[in-house]
Coordinates of C-alpha atoms in Angstrom, one line a residue:
M1 CA -17.2 -49.4 -13.0
A2 CA -19.0 -47.2 -15.6
L3 CA -18.4 -47.6 -19.5
T4 CA -19.3 -44.4 -21.5
E5 CA -20.3 -45.8 -25.1
E6 CA -18.4 -43.1 -27.2
S7 CA -19.9 -44.4 -30.5
S8 CA -21.4 -47.7 -32.1
N9 CA -21.5 -48.6 -36.2
K10 CA -22.7 -51.5 -37.6
I11 CA -21.0 -53.8 -39.3
F12 CA -20.9 -57.6 -41.2
G13 CA -24.4 -57.8 -39.0
G14 CA -22.8 -56.9 -35.3
Y15 CA -21.7 -54.0 -33.9
Q16 CA -18.0 -51.6 -33.2
K17 CA -18.2 -50.2 -30.2
I18 CA -15.8 -47.3 -28.8
F19 CA -16.0 -46.9 -25.1
S20 CA -14.3 -44.8 -22.2
H21 CA -13.7 -45.7 -18.6
D22 CA -11.6 -44.2 -15.6
S23 CA -8.9 -46.2 -15.3
E24 CA -7.6 -47.5 -11.6
E25 CA -4.5 -48.8 -13.2
V26 CA -3.6 -45.7 -14.9
G27 CA -5.4 -43.0 -13.6
C28 CA -7.1 -41.5 -16.5
K29 CA -10.0 -42.2 -19.1
M30 CA -8.7 -44.5 -21.3
R31 CA -10.9 -46.0 -24.4
F32 CA -11.2 -49.6 -26.1
G33 CA -13.0 -51.0 -29.0
V34 CA -15.4 -54.0 -28.9
Y35 CA -16.8 -55.6 -31.9
L36 CA -20.1 -57.3 -31.1
P37 CA -20.6 -60.1 -33.5
P38 CA -24.4 -60.9 -34.8
Q39 CA -24.5 -63.8 -32.3
V40 CA -24.5 -61.9 -29.2
E41 CA -28.5 -61.8 -30.1
E42 CA -28.6 -65.2 -29.3
N43 CA -28.5 -64.5 -25.5
K44 CA -25.2 -66.7 -25.1
K45 CA -21.6 -66.2 -23.6
L46 CA -18.9 -65.7 -26.4
P47 CA -15.2 -66.0 -26.7
V48 CA -13.3 -63.2 -26.8
I49 CA -9.8 -62.2 -28.6
Y50 CA -8.0 -59.3 -27.6
W51 CA -6.1 -57.2 -29.5
L52 CA -2.9 -55.1 -28.8
S53 CA -1.9 -52.1 -31.2
G54 CA 1.9 -51.0 -31.8
L55 CA 3.7 -47.5 -31.7
T56 CA 2.1 -44.7 -32.0
C57 CA -1.7 -46.4 -32.2
S58 CA -4.9 -45.9 -30.7
E59 CA -7.3 -48.1 -30.1
A60 CA -8.8 -46.4 -33.9
N61 CA -6.2 -48.2 -35.9
F62 CA -7.3 -51.5 -35.5
V63 CA -10.8 -50.9 -35.6
E64 CA -10.7 -48.7 -38.5
K65 CA -7.9 -50.9 -40.9
S66 CA -8.2 -54.7 -40.2
G67 CA -11.0 -56.0 -41.3
A68 CA -11.3 -58.5 -38.9
Q69 CA -15.0 -57.4 -38.2
R70 CA -15.6 -60.1 -40.9
Y71 CA -14.3 -62.8 -39.1
A72 CA -14.6 -62.0 -35.9
A73 CA -18.4 -62.2 -37.0
E74 CA -17.9 -65.4 -38.8
Y75 CA -16.6 -67.4 -36.1
G76 CA -18.9 -65.7 -33.2
I77 CA -16.2 -63.9 -31.2
I78 CA -15.6 -60.6 -29.5
I79 CA -12.7 -58.6 -30.2
V80 CA -11.5 -55.8 -27.6
N81 CA -8.9 -53.9 -28.1
P82 CA -7.7 -51.4 -25.8
D83 CA -5.5 -48.2 -26.1
T84 CA -1.6 -48.5 -26.2
S85 CA -0.8 -46.0 -23.6
P86 CA -2.5 -43.3 -20.4
R87 CA -3.3 -40.5 -22.3
G88 CA -3.7 -36.8 -21.0
L89 CA -1.7 -37.1 -17.9
N90 CA 1.1 -34.3 -19.4
I91 CA 4.0 -36.0 -17.4
P92 CA 6.8 -34.2 -18.2
G93 CA 8.9 -36.2 -21.3
D94 CA 5.7 -38.2 -22.3
S95 CA 5.3 -36.5 -25.8
E96 CA 8.8 -36.1 -26.6
N97 CA 9.0 -38.8 -29.1
W98 CA 7.1 -40.7 -31.1
D99 CA 8.4 -44.5 -29.4
F100 CA 7.9 -44.0 -26.0
G101 CA 5.3 -41.8 -23.6
V102 CA 2.2 -41.1 -25.1
G103 CA 1.3 -43.9 -27.7
A104 CA 4.0 -45.8 -26.7
G105 CA 3.2 -48.1 -23.3
F106 CA 5.4 -50.8 -24.4
Y107 CA 2.6 -53.0 -22.2
V108 CA 4.6 -52.9 -18.6
N109 CA 4.4 -51.9 -15.3
A110 CA 6.8 -49.0 -15.3
T111 CA 9.5 -49.1 -11.7
K112 CA 10.8 -45.5 -12.5
E113 CA 9.6 -42.4 -11.6
P114 CA 7.4 -40.3 -13.1
W115 CA 6.0 -43.1 -14.9
K116 CA 5.0 -46.0 -12.1
K117 CA 1.9 -44.3 -10.9
N118 CA 0.4 -44.2 -14.5
Y119 CA 2.1 -46.6 -16.9
R120 CA 0.6 -49.8 -16.1
M121 CA -0.3 -51.3 -19.1
F122 CA 1.0 -54.6 -18.2
S123 CA -1.7 -54.5 -15.6
Y124 CA -4.5 -53.2 -17.6
I125 CA -4.9 -55.3 -20.2
T126 CA -3.8 -58.4 -18.3
S127 CA -6.1 -57.4 -15.3
E128 CA -8.5 -54.8 -15.3
L129 CA -9.4 -54.7 -18.7
P130 CA -10.4 -58.5 -18.5
K131 CA -12.8 -57.5 -15.9
L132 CA -14.3 -55.1 -16.6
I133 CA -15.2 -56.9 -20.3
N134 CA -16.6 -60.4 -18.1
N135 CA -18.6 -57.8 -16.2
N136 CA -20.5 -56.1 -19.2
F137 CA -20.2 -58.0 -22.4
P138 CA -21.9 -61.2 -22.7
A139 CA -17.7 -62.8 -22.5
A140 CA -17.4 -66.9 -21.6
E141 CA -14.8 -66.3 -19.5
G142 CA -12.1 -68.5 -19.6
L143 CA -12.1 -68.4 -23.0
Q144 CA -10.0 -65.8 -24.2
S145 CA -6.7 -65.3 -26.5
I146 CA -4.8 -62.3 -27.6
M147 CA -2.9 -61.5 -30.2
G148 CA -0.9 -58.1 -31.4
H149 CA 1.2 -56.2 -33.7
S150 CA 4.8 -54.9 -33.2
M151 CA 4.6 -53.6 -29.6
G152 CA 1.6 -54.8 -29.4
G153 CA 2.9 -57.9 -30.2
H154 CA 5.4 -58.2 -27.3
G155 CA 2.2 -57.5 -25.9
A156 CA 0.9 -60.5 -26.1
L157 CA 3.4 -62.9 -26.0
I158 CA 4.5 -61.4 -22.7
S159 CA 0.9 -61.2 -21.4
A160 CA 0.5 -65.6 -21.9
L161 CA 4.0 -66.1 -20.7
K162 CA 3.2 -64.6 -17.9
N163 CA -0.1 -65.4 -17.3
P164 CA 0.0 -69.5 -17.9
G165 CA -3.3 -70.8 -19.0
M166 CA -4.7 -67.3 -18.8
Y167 CA -4.9 -67.3 -22.6
K168 CA -6.2 -70.1 -25.4
S169 CA -4.0 -69.4 -27.8
V170 CA -1.4 -66.5 -29.2
S171 CA -0.2 -64.7 -32.1
A172 CA 1.5 -61.4 -33.0
F173 CA 2.2 -59.7 -36.3
A174 CA 6.0 -58.6 -36.7
P175 CA 6.5 -58.6 -32.7
I176 CA 9.6 -57.4 -31.0
C177 CA 10.4 -59.9 -29.9
N178 CA 13.6 -59.4 -27.7
P179 CA 13.3 -56.3 -26.9
S180 CA 16.3 -56.2 -24.1
V181 CA 18.5 -55.9 -27.2
C182 CA 17.0 -53.9 -29.6
P183 CA 16.7 -50.2 -30.1
W184 CA 12.9 -49.5 -29.1
G185 CA 13.0 -51.9 -26.3
I186 CA 16.4 -50.2 -24.8
K187 CA 14.9 -46.8 -24.8
S188 CA 11.6 -47.8 -23.4
F189 CA 12.9 -50.2 -20.8
T190 CA 15.3 -47.9 -19.7
G191 CA 13.3 -45.2 -19.4
Y192 CA 9.9 -47.1 -18.0
L193 CA 12.4 -49.7 -15.9
G194 CA 15.6 -47.9 -15.3
S195 CA 19.0 -49.7 -15.9
E196 CA 19.0 -53.4 -17.0
E197 CA 20.4 -55.2 -13.7
A198 CA 18.4 -52.9 -11.2
S199 CA 15.1 -54.5 -13.3
S200 CA 15.3 -57.6 -14.6
W201 CA 14.1 -56.5 -18.3
S202 CA 13.9 -60.3 -18.6
E203 CA 10.6 -60.2 -17.2
W204 CA 9.0 -58.3 -20.1
D205 CA 11.3 -60.2 -22.9
A206 CA 9.6 -62.8 -24.7
T207 CA 12.5 -64.6 -25.6
Q208 CA 13.9 -64.7 -22.0
L209 CA 10.3 -65.5 -20.6
V210 CA 10.1 -68.6 -23.1
K211 CA 13.1 -69.6 -21.0
K212 CA 11.3 -70.4 -18.0
Y213 CA 8.0 -70.9 -19.3
N214 CA 6.1 -73.8 -17.3
G215 CA 2.5 -74.0 -17.5
P216 CA 0.4 -75.3 -20.3
T217 CA 1.0 -76.4 -23.5
L218 CA 1.2 -73.0 -25.8
E219 CA 2.0 -72.5 -28.8
L220 CA 3.3 -69.4 -30.3
L221 CA 2.3 -67.8 -33.5
I222 CA 4.9 -65.6 -34.7
D223 CA 3.7 -63.5 -38.9
Q224 CA 6.1 -61.9 -39.9
G225 CA 6.6 -60.1 -43.2
L226 CA 10.0 -60.2 -45.1
E227 CA 10.0 -56.4 -46.6
D228 CA 9.8 -55.5 -43.0
N229 CA 11.9 -52.0 -42.2
F230 CA 11.7 -52.6 -38.9
L231 CA 13.0 -56.2 -39.9
K232 CA 15.6 -55.5 -41.7
S233 CA 17.3 -53.1 -39.0
G234 CA 17.1 -55.0 -36.0
Q235 CA 14.3 -54.0 -34.3
L236 CA 12.2 -57.5 -34.0
L237 CA 14.5 -60.4 -33.8
P238 CA 12.1 -63.1 -34.7
E239 CA 14.9 -65.5 -35.0
N240 CA 16.1 -64.8 -31.5
L241 CA 12.5 -65.6 -30.0
I242 CA 12.5 -69.0 -32.5
E243 CA 16.2 -70.0 -31.5
S244 CA 14.8 -69.9 -27.5
C245 CA 11.5 -71.5 -28.0
T246 CA 13.4 -74.6 -29.9
S247 CA 16.0 -74.9 -26.9
S248 CA 13.2 -74.7 -24.3
K249 CA 11.0 -77.0 -26.2
V250 CA 8.2 -74.6 -26.7
P251 CA 6.1 -75.0 -30.0
A252 CA 6.2 -71.9 -32.1
I253 CA 5.4 -71.4 -35.8
L254 CA 7.1 -69.0 -37.9
K255 CA 5.0 -67.8 -40.8
K256 CA 7.1 -65.6 -43.1
R257 CA 5.2 -63.6 -45.8
E258 CA 6.8 -62.9 -48.9
G259 CA 7.0 -58.8 -50.0
Y260 CA 4.7 -57.6 -47.3
N261 CA 6.2 -54.9 -44.7
H262 CA 5.1 -53.7 -41.5
S263 CA 1.5 -51.6 -42.3
Y264 CA -2.2 -52.8 -41.6
Y265 CA -1.9 -53.6 -45.5
Y266 CA 0.0 -56.9 -43.9
I267 CA -2.5 -57.2 -41.3
A268 CA -5.8 -56.9 -43.2
S269 CA -4.1 -59.7 -45.4
F270 CA -3.2 -61.8 -43.1
I271 CA -5.6 -61.0 -40.0
G272 CA -8.2 -63.7 -41.0
E273 CA -6.3 -66.7 -40.9
H274 CA -5.0 -65.6 -37.4
I275 CA -8.7 -65.0 -36.1
K276 CA -9.1 -68.6 -37.2
Y277 CA -6.3 -70.0 -35.5
H278 CA -7.7 -68.5 -32.6
A279 CA -11.0 -69.4 -33.3
E280 CA -10.3 -73.0 -33.5
H281 CA -8.6 -73.1 -30.1
L282 CA -11.2 -71.0 -28.5
L283 CA -14.5 -73.3 -30.3
S284 CA -12.2 -76.4 -29.3
K285 CA -13.1 -77.9 -33.4
K286 CA -11.2 -77.0 -36.5
L287 CA -12.8 -75.1 -39.1

């Protein structure tokens, strides 16, 4: 599959690049970021971390605001961050709301018209994109982890729980933990999947997926700012996920950050901690 390099900037000894390609899964041109650390010059395969962004974001937010490249360069890890939805399709209603449609794919495979043909972000990030990365970059196949923020935190969690063994580790900043019962999730699931009875919402809800997880040991690292307005308004519900993990004996860590909100100021403050966590799993050594 042909890739088009849209931009390239040297940073921390490596290169932050943006690529575009024609996606078969979502039926439009998609963009994604790839940070190639300086270790790529050693001509060896490197582990990969996938980052999934939140509502209203594109591939640019993480690239420009997180500061993740510093830590990826330190540990010798490629970071890949896709866009959050198909774009440019002009599906009726796809741009009427900031929390549904463009910029808000919710990392599910839609089953309801008119979304089911193109809004297949789950298959894009767990199947098409990894194949693209493995075929075009010095990625060590089988050595990948996943993380994300908000809607992207939800995406990271379900990607790991629905694909046992695919990712060495998973972490999430302020994730939407129980979308079946929060306003954002109810809106998106109703739109993309239809009624709860007809569409098995639990198949796309980390709090529910944990209850039937049956795979290699997988620890969920959840990070939450305590001054997050979306936490206070009941959109995130981390306590529901932790309760589910406890009852299902799935290991989980909830880190509570006093004074931090939902922004990239918060993410930038702790992204190094998360990348170190993933590096220890990917490199199989204490750092």
